Amino acid sequence: MNTTTATPAAGATTEAPTRARFGILALLATGTMINYLDRTVLGIAAPTLTKDLGLSPAVMGFVFSAFAWTYAAAQIPGGVFLDRFGNKLTYFLSLTFWSLFTLLQGFATGLYSLVAMRLGLGISEAPCFPANSRIVSTWFPQKERARATSIYTVGEYVGLAFFSPLLFYIMGMYGWQALFIIVGLVGIAFGAVWWACYREPGDSRWANRAELAYIEAGGGLAAKREQTVPFSWANVRLLLSYRQIWGASIGQFAGNATLVFFVTWFPTYLATERHMGWVKVGFFAVLPFIAAGVGVMFGGWLSDRLLTRTGSANLARKLPIVAGLLLASTIVAANYVDRDEVVIAILSVAFFGQGMVGLGWVVIADIAPTRLMGLTGGIYNFMTNLSGITTPLVIGFIVGSTGSFVWALAFMAVLALLGALSYVFLLGDIRRIELPDTM
């Protein structure tokens, strides 16, 4: 797209838009990948760590949950901090501190020090995804936001699927302590890269006026223009009075539950319910994560294509998410097959669908009021990440009571269907929430 602008030296010239926004997107994708590696690396270290620190499986379950408690609790404060101090500083501090807490886990000497580091990790990571959403809303026109969101979101799955073998190798060669230290140092180093490279659109040295005009014409740059408002619980109540917030949050809660299952219980399901050996588990466990990554990219491509073709944000955003939740509900079909290959195929389809549900962050970017984007993202992420607390506990209770995952998979399917219904009947129109003029 060409835009006519004026240069200082000459009259009107035709200037091709730069693509600086994609450099910003590369920063977000890398930061998101590091984010998920840091929160899940404990699972890789757990078999050796538990022996060295003398922790029982029940105690390790508590350690795993510690992250989710503070991560969910810090969502609203993290969103308030984001609205107050902006994208660059918030993301830099979040990234640096979560990497530091990851590194410090390598020096844990027992339960209390390990739990303290996990609590710190949860607090530090809390502003990450609200910041991601705010940055995409600022740097990208609406018609490109779904693909942009899918690109940075796929980092969650790329890290888990493709870097796990390297992390296992590091732990085998140098011990679990080195694993935390190395991953933490990588994150701290990337924090310096972020601070050096990130700029708001108007301050960027790489975005020309044509690109800025293109972004602004598509609804971007709003966060830069609008003055944010101070935090108050009245603003929280105001946001919760809008059905769009509830519809998106409930739908994403349901989708996030599927992700939590794969991050926590999936290897155990393969080993105990399907009686696969650990070598086979290691091979099969990668496939659904690859499928989820493909689902993320496909959902983003489909959403932006539908928006370009139809001009309807409702159709372009809702259809891929609802389709993804319906696919995620097929996880229950694994209860009725015996062959390992078919089980993995069913679970891969379900996780592919969950990947498409990641578009929920695009919905929030489209509906959040510009002066409360951080707070809106914090509320949304708080509500959706409650599934990180409840899902492992509910599945654990079901498996402990029945000795089987049959009803656990049924529970996951019901949640996915409820999420689809939330997007269809509760969300309403996808359009930016306009705050009262008195604010």
PDB file of C-alpha atoms in Angstrom, residues 85-381:
ATOM      1  CA  PHE A  85       3.927   2.865  32.841  1.00  0.00           C
ATOM      2  CA  GLY A  86       3.398   1.712  29.269  1.00  0.00           C
ATOM      3  CA  ASN A  87       4.541  -1.151  27.079  1.00  0.00           C
ATOM      4  CA  LYS A  88       8.309  -0.804  27.025  1.00  0.00           C
ATOM      5  CA  LEU A  89       9.054  -0.539  30.736  1.00  0.00           C
ATOM      6  CA  THR A  90       6.386  -3.033  31.798  1.00  0.00           C
ATOM      7  CA  TYR A  91       7.543  -5.747  29.407  1.00  0.00           C
ATOM      8  CA  PHE A  92      11.197  -5.157  30.236  1.00  0.00           C
ATOM      9  CA  LEU A  93      10.631  -5.459  33.983  1.00  0.00           C
ATOM     10  CA  SER A  94       8.322  -8.461  33.577  1.00  0.00           C
ATOM     11  CA  LEU A  95      10.775 -10.301  31.326  1.00  0.00           C
ATOM     12  CA  THR A  96      13.820  -9.517  33.430  1.00  0.00           C
ATOM     13  CA  PHE A  97      12.244 -10.486  36.749  1.00  0.00           C
ATOM     14  CA  TRP A  98      10.611 -13.684  35.529  1.00  0.00           C
ATOM     15  CA  SER A  99      13.965 -14.730  34.059  1.00  0.00           C
ATOM     16  CA  LEU A 100      15.687 -13.873  37.339  1.00  0.00           C
ATOM     17  CA  PHE A 101      13.212 -16.014  39.307  1.00  0.00           C
ATOM     18  CA  THR A 102      13.786 -18.846  36.831  1.00  0.00           C
ATOM     19  CA  LEU A 103      17.536 -18.572  37.358  1.00  0.00           C
ATOM     20  CA  LEU A 104      17.148 -18.514  41.146  1.00  0.00           C
ATOM     21  CA  GLN A 105      15.260 -21.817  41.062  1.00  0.00           C
ATOM     22  CA  GLY A 106      18.621 -23.333  40.185  1.00  0.00           C
ATOM     23  CA  PHE A 107      19.791 -22.391  43.694  1.00  0.00           C
ATOM     24  CA  ALA A 108      16.763 -23.772  45.538  1.00  0.00           C
ATOM     25  CA  THR A 109      17.689 -25.871  48.560  1.00  0.00           C
ATOM     26  CA  GLY A 110      14.261 -27.104  49.604  1.00  0.00           C
ATOM     27  CA  LEU A 111      10.525 -26.670  49.447  1.00  0.00           C
ATOM     28  CA  TYR A 112      10.271 -23.126  50.781  1.00  0.00           C
ATOM     29  CA  SER A 113      12.901 -21.578  48.536  1.00  0.00           C
ATOM     30  CA  LEU A 114      11.484 -23.369  45.494  1.00  0.00           C
ATOM     31  CA  VAL A 115       7.913 -22.266  46.221  1.00  0.00           C
ATOM     32  CA  ALA A 116       9.086 -18.687  46.801  1.00  0.00           C
ATOM     33  CA  MET A 117      10.719 -18.631  43.375  1.00  0.00           C
ATOM     34  CA  ARG A 118       7.592 -20.077  41.724  1.00  0.00           C
ATOM     35  CA  LEU A 119       5.421 -17.445  43.398  1.00  0.00           C
ATOM     36  CA  GLY A 120       7.774 -14.748  42.155  1.00  0.00           C
ATOM     37  CA  LEU A 121       7.709 -16.228  38.675  1.00  0.00           C
ATOM     38  CA  GLY A 122       3.911 -16.062  38.579  1.00  0.00           C
ATOM     39  CA  ILE A 123       3.813 -12.426  39.683  1.00  0.00           C
ATOM     40  CA  SER A 124       6.519 -11.421  37.212  1.00  0.00           C
ATOM     41  CA  GLU A 125       4.906 -13.108  34.200  1.00  0.00           C
ATOM     42  CA  ALA A 126       1.468 -11.628  34.875  1.00  0.00           C
ATOM     43  CA  PRO A 127       1.761  -8.508  32.647  1.00  0.00           C
ATOM     44  CA  CYS A 128       3.158 -10.397  29.636  1.00  0.00           C
ATOM     45  CA  PHE A 129       0.019 -11.275  27.703  1.00  0.00           C
ATOM     46  CA  PRO A 130      -1.887  -8.043  28.483  1.00  0.00           C
ATOM     47  CA  ALA A 131       1.209  -6.220  27.188  1.00  0.00           C
ATOM     48  CA  ASN A 132       1.297  -8.432  24.094  1.00  0.00           C
ATOM     49  CA  SER A 133      -2.332  -7.572  23.340  1.00  0.00           C
ATOM     50  CA  ARG A 134      -1.779  -3.870  23.934  1.00  0.00           C
ATOM     51  CA  ILE A 135       1.312  -3.794  21.717  1.00  0.00           C
ATOM     52  CA  VAL A 136      -0.459  -5.601  18.872  1.00  0.00           C
ATOM     53  CA  SER A 137      -3.413  -3.202  19.163  1.00  0.00           C
ATOM     54  CA  THR A 138      -1.011  -0.270  19.004  1.00  0.00           C
ATOM     55  CA  TRP A 139       1.297  -1.482  16.230  1.00  0.00           C
ATOM     56  CA  PHE A 140      -1.092  -3.322  13.900  1.00  0.00           C
ATOM     57  CA  PRO A 141      -4.234  -2.357  11.978  1.00  0.00           C
ATOM     58  CA  GLN A 142      -7.262  -4.437  12.860  1.00  0.00           C
ATOM     59  CA  LYS A 143      -7.116  -6.562   9.705  1.00  0.00           C
ATOM     60  CA  GLU A 144      -3.617  -7.820  10.619  1.00  0.00           C
ATOM     61  CA  ARG A 145      -4.087  -8.407  14.344  1.00  0.00           C
ATOM     62  CA  ALA A 146      -5.253 -12.019  14.166  1.00  0.00           C
ATOM     63  CA  ARG A 147      -2.197 -13.128  12.214  1.00  0.00           C
ATOM     64  CA  ALA A 148       0.074 -11.052  14.432  1.00  0.00           C
ATOM     65  CA  THR A 149      -1.447 -12.620  17.550  1.00  0.00           C
ATOM     66  CA  SER A 150      -1.142 -16.119  16.080  1.00  0.00           C
ATOM     67  CA  ILE A 151       2.531 -15.562  15.261  1.00  0.00           C
ATOM     68  CA  TYR A 152       3.528 -14.552  18.774  1.00  0.00           C
ATOM     69  CA  THR A 153       1.194 -17.131  20.347  1.00  0.00           C
ATOM     70  CA  VAL A 154       2.754 -19.978  18.398  1.00  0.00           C
ATOM     71  CA  GLY A 155       5.878 -19.334  20.448  1.00  0.00           C
ATOM     72  CA  GLU A 156       4.138 -21.091  23.350  1.00  0.00           C
ATOM     73  CA  TYR A 157       3.995 -24.330  21.414  1.00  0.00           C
ATOM     74  CA  VAL A 158       7.266 -24.036  19.506  1.00  0.00           C
ATOM     75  CA  GLY A 159       9.184 -23.771  22.752  1.00  0.00           C
ATOM     76  CA  LEU A 160       7.422 -26.707  24.348  1.00  0.00           C
ATOM     77  CA  ALA A 161       7.563 -28.945  21.273  1.00  0.00           C
ATOM     78  CA  PHE A 162      11.009 -28.316  19.858  1.00  0.00           C
ATOM     79  CA  PHE A 163      13.190 -27.140  22.726  1.00  0.00           C
ATOM     80  CA  SER A 164      12.308 -29.872  25.199  1.00  0.00           C
ATOM     81  CA  PRO A 165      14.923 -32.319  23.797  1.00  0.00           C
ATOM     82  CA  LEU A 166      17.625 -29.652  24.174  1.00  0.00           C
ATOM     83  CA  LEU A 167      16.527 -28.935  27.734  1.00  0.00           C
ATOM     84  CA  PHE A 168      16.608 -32.643  28.588  1.00  0.00           C
ATOM     85  CA  TYR A 169      20.126 -32.804  27.145  1.00  0.00           C
ATOM     86  CA  ILE A 170      21.288 -29.838  29.224  1.00  0.00           C
ATOM     87  CA  MET A 171      19.869 -31.381  32.385  1.00  0.00           C
ATOM     88  CA  GLY A 172      21.442 -34.760  31.604  1.00  0.00           C
ATOM     89  CA  MET A 173      24.857 -33.257  30.984  1.00  0.00           C
ATOM     90  CA  TYR A 174      25.007 -30.535  33.631  1.00  0.00           C
ATOM     91  CA  GLY A 175      22.210 -31.192  36.142  1.00  0.00           C
ATOM     92  CA  TRP A 176      18.854 -29.589  36.870  1.00  0.00           C
ATOM     93  CA  GLN A 177      20.480 -26.548  38.481  1.00  0.00           C
ATOM     94  CA  ALA A 178      22.222 -25.650  35.214  1.00  0.00           C
ATOM     95  CA  LEU A 179      18.930 -25.985  33.375  1.00  0.00           C
ATOM     96  CA  PHE A 180      17.316 -23.186  35.380  1.00  0.00           C
ATOM     97  CA  ILE A 181      20.415 -21.021  35.292  1.00  0.00           C
ATOM     98  CA  ILE A 182      20.908 -21.250  31.521  1.00  0.00           C
ATOM     99  CA  VAL A 183      17.243 -20.635  30.683  1.00  0.00           C
ATOM    100  CA  GLY A 184      17.162 -17.721  33.127  1.00  0.00           C
ATOM    101  CA  LEU A 185      20.272 -16.119  31.655  1.00  0.00           C
ATOM    102  CA  VAL A 186      18.817 -16.370  28.153  1.00  0.00           C
ATOM    103  CA  GLY A 187      15.751 -14.455  29.319  1.00  0.00           C
ATOM    104  CA  ILE A 188      17.770 -11.755  31.075  1.00  0.00           C
ATOM    105  CA  ALA A 189      19.865 -11.276  27.935  1.00  0.00           C
ATOM    106  CA  PHE A 190      16.734 -10.948  25.826  1.00  0.00           C
ATOM    107  CA  GLY A 191      15.422  -8.343  28.283  1.00  0.00           C
ATOM    108  CA  ALA A 192      18.378  -6.151  27.283  1.00  0.00           C
ATOM    109  CA  VAL A 193      17.531  -6.723  23.617  1.00  0.00           C
ATOM    110  CA  TRP A 194      13.931  -5.697  24.261  1.00  0.00           C
ATOM    111  CA  TRP A 195      14.961  -2.484  26.023  1.00  0.00           C
ATOM    112  CA  ALA A 196      17.311  -1.561  23.210  1.00  0.00           C
ATOM    113  CA  CYS A 197      14.929  -2.329  20.351  1.00  0.00           C
ATOM    114  CA  TYR A 198      11.329  -1.653  21.398  1.00  0.00           C
ATOM    115  CA  ARG A 199       9.789   1.717  20.614  1.00  0.00           C
ATOM    116  CA  GLU A 200       6.245   2.990  20.388  1.00  0.00           C
ATOM    117  CA  PRO A 201       5.214   3.626  16.776  1.00  0.00           C
ATOM    118  CA  GLY A 202       5.628   7.396  16.917  1.00  0.00           C
ATOM    119  CA  ASP A 203       9.105   7.054  18.455  1.00  0.00           C
ATOM    120  CA  SER A 204      10.375   4.326  16.144  1.00  0.00           C
ATOM    121  CA  ARG A 205      13.403   5.001  13.984  1.00  0.00           C
ATOM    122  CA  TRP A 206      12.380   2.228  11.583  1.00  0.00           C
ATOM    123  CA  ALA A 207       8.702   3.070  10.926  1.00  0.00           C
ATOM    124  CA  ASN A 208       8.207   5.778   8.299  1.00  0.00           C
ATOM    125  CA  ARG A 209       5.209   8.085   8.032  1.00  0.00           C
ATOM    126  CA  ALA A 210       3.540   5.886   5.430  1.00  0.00           C
ATOM    127  CA  GLU A 211       3.572   2.890   7.773  1.00  0.00           C
ATOM    128  CA  LEU A 212       2.282   4.973  10.667  1.00  0.00           C
ATOM    129  CA  ALA A 213      -0.550   6.283   8.474  1.00  0.00           C
ATOM    130  CA  TYR A 214      -1.374   2.726   7.392  1.00  0.00           C
ATOM    131  CA  ILE A 215      -1.491   1.511  11.009  1.00  0.00           C
ATOM    132  CA  GLU A 216      -3.579   4.450  12.144  1.00  0.00           C
ATOM    133  CA  ALA A 217      -6.040   4.103   9.259  1.00  0.00           C
ATOM    134  CA  GLY A 218      -6.625   0.509  10.373  1.00  0.00           C
ATOM    135  CA  GLY A 219      -7.348   1.448  13.983  1.00  0.00           C
ATOM    136  CA  GLY A 220      -3.857   1.212  15.482  1.00  0.00           C
ATOM    137  CA  LEU A 221      -1.858   3.792  17.474  1.00  0.00           C
ATOM    138  CA  ALA A 222      -4.876   4.280  19.759  1.00  0.00           C
ATOM    139  CA  ALA A 223      -2.973   3.396  22.926  1.00  0.00           C
ATOM    140  CA  LYS A 224      -0.412   6.067  22.071  1.00  0.00           C
ATOM    141  CA  ARG A 225      -3.021   8.771  21.498  1.00  0.00           C
ATOM    142  CA  GLU A 226      -5.374   8.124  24.380  1.00  0.00           C
ATOM    143  CA  GLN A 227      -4.671   9.223  27.912  1.00  0.00           C
ATOM    144  CA  THR A 228      -5.025   6.369  30.377  1.00  0.00           C
ATOM    145  CA  VAL A 229      -7.125   6.751  33.506  1.00  0.00           C
ATOM    146  CA  PRO A 230      -6.043   5.929  37.071  1.00  0.00           C
ATOM    147  CA  PHE A 231      -6.973   2.559  38.506  1.00  0.00           C
ATOM    148  CA  SER A 232     -10.099   2.261  40.571  1.00  0.00           C
ATOM    149  CA  TRP A 233     -12.340  -0.633  41.542  1.00  0.00           C
ATOM    150  CA  ALA A 234     -15.134   1.349  39.941  1.00  0.00           C
ATOM    151  CA  ASN A 235     -13.366   0.836  36.611  1.00  0.00           C
ATOM    152  CA  VAL A 236     -13.170  -2.906  37.288  1.00  0.00           C
ATOM    153  CA  ARG A 237     -16.902  -2.999  38.022  1.00  0.00           C
ATOM    154  CA  LEU A 238     -17.544  -0.906  34.918  1.00  0.00           C
ATOM    155  CA  LEU A 239     -15.636  -3.309  32.676  1.00  0.00           C
ATOM    156  CA  LEU A 240     -17.378  -6.307  34.241  1.00  0.00           C
ATOM    157  CA  SER A 241     -20.728  -4.739  33.362  1.00  0.00           C
ATOM    158  CA  TYR A 242     -20.051  -5.369  29.673  1.00  0.00           C
ATOM    159  CA  ARG A 243     -21.147  -8.726  28.295  1.00  0.00           C
ATOM    160  CA  GLN A 244     -18.223  -8.701  25.830  1.00  0.00           C
ATOM    161  CA  ILE A 245     -15.740  -9.081  28.701  1.00  0.00           C
ATOM    162  CA  TRP A 246     -17.651 -11.998  30.232  1.00  0.00           C
ATOM    163  CA  GLY A 247     -18.261 -13.736  26.915  1.00  0.00           C
ATOM    164  CA  ALA A 248     -14.620 -13.599  25.850  1.00  0.00           C
ATOM    165  CA  SER A 249     -13.340 -14.540  29.310  1.00  0.00           C
ATOM    166  CA  ILE A 250     -15.569 -17.574  29.781  1.00  0.00           C
ATOM    167  CA  GLY A 251     -14.782 -18.787  26.279  1.00  0.00           C
ATOM    168  CA  GLN A 252     -11.066 -18.420  26.826  1.00  0.00           C
ATOM    169  CA  PHE A 253     -11.289 -20.081  30.260  1.00  0.00           C
ATOM    170  CA  ALA A 254     -12.691 -23.132  28.494  1.00  0.00           C
ATOM    171  CA  GLY A 255     -10.026 -23.100  25.808  1.00  0.00           C
ATOM    172  CA  ASN A 256      -7.208 -22.547  28.280  1.00  0.00           C
ATOM    173  CA  ALA A 257      -8.343 -25.610  30.238  1.00  0.00           C
ATOM    174  CA  THR A 258      -7.361 -27.793  27.279  1.00  0.00           C
ATOM    175  CA  LEU A 259      -3.914 -26.202  27.186  1.00  0.00           C
ATOM    176  CA  VAL A 260      -3.500 -26.780  30.922  1.00  0.00           C
ATOM    177  CA  PHE A 261      -4.377 -30.455  30.491  1.00  0.00           C
ATOM    178  CA  PHE A 262      -1.664 -30.924  27.881  1.00  0.00           C
ATOM    179  CA  VAL A 263       0.933 -29.008  29.895  1.00  0.00           C
ATOM    180  CA  THR A 264       0.249 -30.887  33.147  1.00  0.00           C
ATOM    181  CA  TRP A 265      -1.579 -34.226  32.875  1.00  0.00           C
ATOM    182  CA  PHE A 266      -0.963 -35.299  29.287  1.00  0.00           C
ATOM    183  CA  PRO A 267       2.260 -37.317  29.810  1.00  0.00           C
ATOM    184  CA  THR A 268       0.708 -39.015  32.834  1.00  0.00           C
ATOM    185  CA  TYR A 269      -2.378 -39.864  30.791  1.00  0.00           C
ATOM    186  CA  LEU A 270      -0.251 -41.540  28.114  1.00  0.00           C
ATOM    187  CA  ALA A 271       1.804 -43.469  30.663  1.00  0.00           C
ATOM    188  CA  THR A 272      -0.956 -44.613  33.038  1.00  0.00           C
ATOM    189  CA  GLU A 273      -4.165 -44.677  31.015  1.00  0.00           C
ATOM    190  CA  ARG A 274      -2.596 -45.806  27.743  1.00  0.00           C
ATOM    191  CA  HIS A 275       0.319 -47.730  29.299  1.00  0.00           C
ATOM    192  CA  MET A 276       2.895 -46.306  26.921  1.00  0.00           C
ATOM    193  CA  GLY A 277       6.574 -46.588  27.745  1.00  0.00           C
ATOM    194  CA  TRP A 278       8.401 -43.358  28.451  1.00  0.00           C
ATOM    195  CA  VAL A 279      10.280 -43.466  25.132  1.00  0.00           C
ATOM    196  CA  LYS A 280       6.972 -43.725  23.309  1.00  0.00           C
ATOM    197  CA  VAL A 281       5.503 -40.994  25.500  1.00  0.00           C
ATOM    198  CA  GLY A 282       8.408 -38.728  24.619  1.00  0.00           C
ATOM    199  CA  PHE A 283       7.829 -39.255  20.903  1.00  0.00           C
ATOM    200  CA  PHE A 284       4.035 -38.988  20.918  1.00  0.00           C
ATOM    201  CA  ALA A 285       3.897 -36.044  23.342  1.00  0.00           C
ATOM    202  CA  VAL A 286       5.477 -33.713  20.770  1.00  0.00           C
ATOM    203  CA  LEU A 287       2.837 -34.303  18.061  1.00  0.00           C
ATOM    204  CA  PRO A 288      -0.170 -32.549  19.689  1.00  0.00           C
ATOM    205  CA  PHE A 289       2.000 -29.496  20.424  1.00  0.00           C
ATOM    206  CA  ILE A 290       2.985 -29.315  16.776  1.00  0.00           C
ATOM    207  CA  ALA A 291      -0.692 -29.613  15.838  1.00  0.00           C
ATOM    208  CA  ALA A 292      -1.550 -26.799  18.282  1.00  0.00           C
ATOM    209  CA  GLY A 293       1.088 -24.567  16.719  1.00  0.00           C
ATOM    210  CA  VAL A 294      -0.418 -25.209  13.286  1.00  0.00           C
ATOM    211  CA  GLY A 295      -3.852 -24.428  14.730  1.00  0.00           C
ATOM    212  CA  VAL A 296      -2.621 -21.083  16.038  1.00  0.00           C
ATOM    213  CA  MET A 297      -1.255 -20.067  12.638  1.00  0.00           C
ATOM    214  CA  PHE A 298      -4.270 -21.372  10.719  1.00  0.00           C
ATOM    215  CA  GLY A 299      -6.718 -19.595  13.014  1.00  0.00           C
ATOM    216  CA  GLY A 300      -4.922 -16.286  12.588  1.00  0.00           C
ATOM    217  CA  TRP A 301      -4.742 -16.642   8.807  1.00  0.00           C
ATOM    218  CA  LEU A 302      -8.409 -17.627   8.558  1.00  0.00           C
ATOM    219  CA  SER A 303      -9.590 -14.806  10.816  1.00  0.00           C
ATOM    220  CA  ASP A 304      -7.778 -12.040   8.942  1.00  0.00           C
ATOM    221  CA  ARG A 305      -8.825 -13.500   5.586  1.00  0.00           C
ATOM    222  CA  LEU A 306     -12.470 -13.556   6.670  1.00  0.00           C
ATOM    223  CA  LEU A 307     -12.193  -9.970   7.896  1.00  0.00           C
ATOM    224  CA  THR A 308     -10.738  -8.844   4.568  1.00  0.00           C
ATOM    225  CA  ARG A 309     -13.334 -10.738   2.562  1.00  0.00           C
ATOM    226  CA  THR A 310     -16.449  -9.898   4.601  1.00  0.00           C
ATOM    227  CA  GLY A 311     -15.590  -6.816   6.660  1.00  0.00           C
ATOM    228  CA  SER A 312     -17.362  -8.475   9.604  1.00  0.00           C
ATOM    229  CA  ALA A 313     -15.339  -8.663  12.823  1.00  0.00           C
ATOM    230  CA  ASN A 314     -18.054 -10.842  14.339  1.00  0.00           C
ATOM    231  CA  LEU A 315     -17.700 -13.520  11.671  1.00  0.00           C
ATOM    232  CA  ALA A 316     -13.920 -13.223  11.345  1.00  0.00           C
ATOM    233  CA  ARG A 317     -13.177 -13.505  15.068  1.00  0.00           C
ATOM    234  CA  LYS A 318     -15.985 -15.729  16.339  1.00  0.00           C
ATOM    235  CA  LEU A 319     -16.070 -18.411  13.640  1.00  0.00           C
ATOM    236  CA  PRO A 320     -12.470 -19.655  14.056  1.00  0.00           C
ATOM    237  CA  ILE A 321     -12.702 -19.572  17.863  1.00  0.00           C
ATOM    238  CA  VAL A 322     -16.032 -21.410  18.011  1.00  0.00           C
ATOM    239  CA  ALA A 323     -14.770 -23.956  15.475  1.00  0.00           C
ATOM    240  CA  GLY A 324     -11.631 -24.406  17.585  1.00  0.00           C
ATOM    241  CA  LEU A 325     -13.632 -25.012  20.759  1.00  0.00           C
ATOM    242  CA  LEU A 326     -15.819 -27.566  18.973  1.00  0.00           C
ATOM    243  CA  LEU A 327     -12.689 -29.367  17.769  1.00  0.00           C
ATOM    244  CA  ALA A 328     -11.268 -29.234  21.314  1.00  0.00           C
ATOM    245  CA  SER A 329     -14.412 -30.991  22.569  1.00  0.00           C
ATOM    246  CA  THR A 330     -13.555 -34.035  20.418  1.00  0.00           C
ATOM    247  CA  ILE A 331     -10.952 -34.949  23.055  1.00  0.00           C
ATOM    248  CA  VAL A 332     -13.646 -37.150  24.633  1.00  0.00           C
ATOM    249  CA  ALA A 333     -13.475 -39.475  21.588  1.00  0.00           C
ATOM    250  CA  ALA A 334     -10.140 -40.789  22.892  1.00  0.00           C
ATOM    251  CA  ASN A 335     -12.151 -42.728  25.477  1.00  0.00           C
ATOM    252  CA  TYR A 336     -13.577 -44.954  22.759  1.00  0.00           C
ATOM    253  CA  VAL A 337     -10.497 -46.057  20.785  1.00  0.00           C
ATOM    254  CA  ASP A 338      -7.689 -48.469  21.600  1.00  0.00           C
ATOM    255  CA  ARG A 339      -4.855 -47.921  19.121  1.00  0.00           C
ATOM    256  CA  ASP A 340      -2.175 -45.523  20.332  1.00  0.00           C
ATOM    257  CA  GLU A 341      -1.863 -43.862  16.930  1.00  0.00           C
ATOM    258  CA  VAL A 342      -5.598 -43.102  16.808  1.00  0.00           C
ATOM    259  CA  VAL A 343      -5.527 -41.722  20.357  1.00  0.00           C
ATOM    260  CA  ILE A 344      -2.716 -39.336  19.445  1.00  0.00           C
ATOM    261  CA  ALA A 345      -4.537 -38.318  16.272  1.00  0.00           C
ATOM    262  CA  ILE A 346      -7.671 -37.450  18.277  1.00  0.00           C
ATOM    263  CA  LEU A 347      -5.689 -35.523  20.886  1.00  0.00           C
ATOM    264  CA  SER A 348      -3.799 -33.691  18.129  1.00  0.00           C
ATOM    265  CA  VAL A 349      -7.084 -32.597  16.543  1.00  0.00           C
ATOM    266  CA  ALA A 350      -8.322 -31.380  19.926  1.00  0.00           C
ATOM    267  CA  PHE A 351      -5.116 -29.448  20.596  1.00  0.00           C
ATOM    268  CA  PHE A 352      -5.197 -28.044  17.042  1.00  0.00           C
ATOM    269  CA  GLY A 353      -8.591 -26.620  17.928  1.00  0.00           C
ATOM    270  CA  GLN A 354      -7.277 -25.194  21.179  1.00  0.00           C
ATOM    271  CA  GLY A 355      -4.586 -23.404  19.185  1.00  0.00           C
ATOM    272  CA  MET A 356      -7.283 -21.604  17.211  1.00  0.00           C
ATOM    273  CA  VAL A 357      -8.835 -20.404  20.478  1.00  0.00           C
ATOM    274  CA  GLY A 358      -5.722 -18.276  21.053  1.00  0.00           C
ATOM    275  CA  LEU A 359      -7.489 -15.680  18.892  1.00  0.00           C
ATOM    276  CA  GLY A 360      -9.292 -14.639  22.065  1.00  0.00           C
ATOM    277  CA  TRP A 361      -6.508 -12.109  22.598  1.00  0.00           C
ATOM    278  CA  VAL A 362      -7.429 -10.543  19.247  1.00  0.00           C
ATOM    279  CA  VAL A 363     -11.004 -10.167  20.488  1.00  0.00           C
ATOM    280  CA  ILE A 364      -9.748  -8.352  23.583  1.00  0.00           C
ATOM    281  CA  ALA A 365      -7.540  -6.113  21.434  1.00  0.00           C
ATOM    282  CA  ASP A 366     -10.631  -5.274  19.354  1.00  0.00           C
ATOM    283  CA  ILE A 367     -13.064  -4.586  22.214  1.00  0.00           C
ATOM    284  CA  ALA A 368     -10.921  -3.146  25.049  1.00  0.00           C
ATOM    285  CA  PRO A 369     -11.481   0.577  25.700  1.00  0.00           C
ATOM    286  CA  THR A 370      -8.337   2.407  24.686  1.00  0.00           C
ATOM    287  CA  ARG A 371      -7.824   4.077  28.068  1.00  0.00           C
ATOM    288  CA  LEU A 372      -8.161   0.790  29.971  1.00  0.00           C
ATOM    289  CA  MET A 373      -6.472  -1.698  27.670  1.00  0.00           C
ATOM    290  CA  GLY A 374      -4.049  -2.965  30.304  1.00  0.00           C
ATOM    291  CA  LEU A 375      -6.747  -3.343  32.964  1.00  0.00           C
ATOM    292  CA  THR A 376      -9.053  -5.065  30.482  1.00  0.00           C
ATOM    293  CA  GLY A 377      -6.306  -7.495  29.517  1.00  0.00           C
ATOM    294  CA  GLY A 378      -5.551  -8.118  33.179  1.00  0.00           C
ATOM    295  CA  ILE A 379      -9.188  -8.929  34.018  1.00  0.00           C
ATOM    296  CA  TYR A 380      -9.460 -11.183  30.985  1.00  0.00           C
ATOM    297  CA  ASN A 381      -6.223 -13.032  31.719  1.00  0.00           C
TER     298      ASN A 381
END
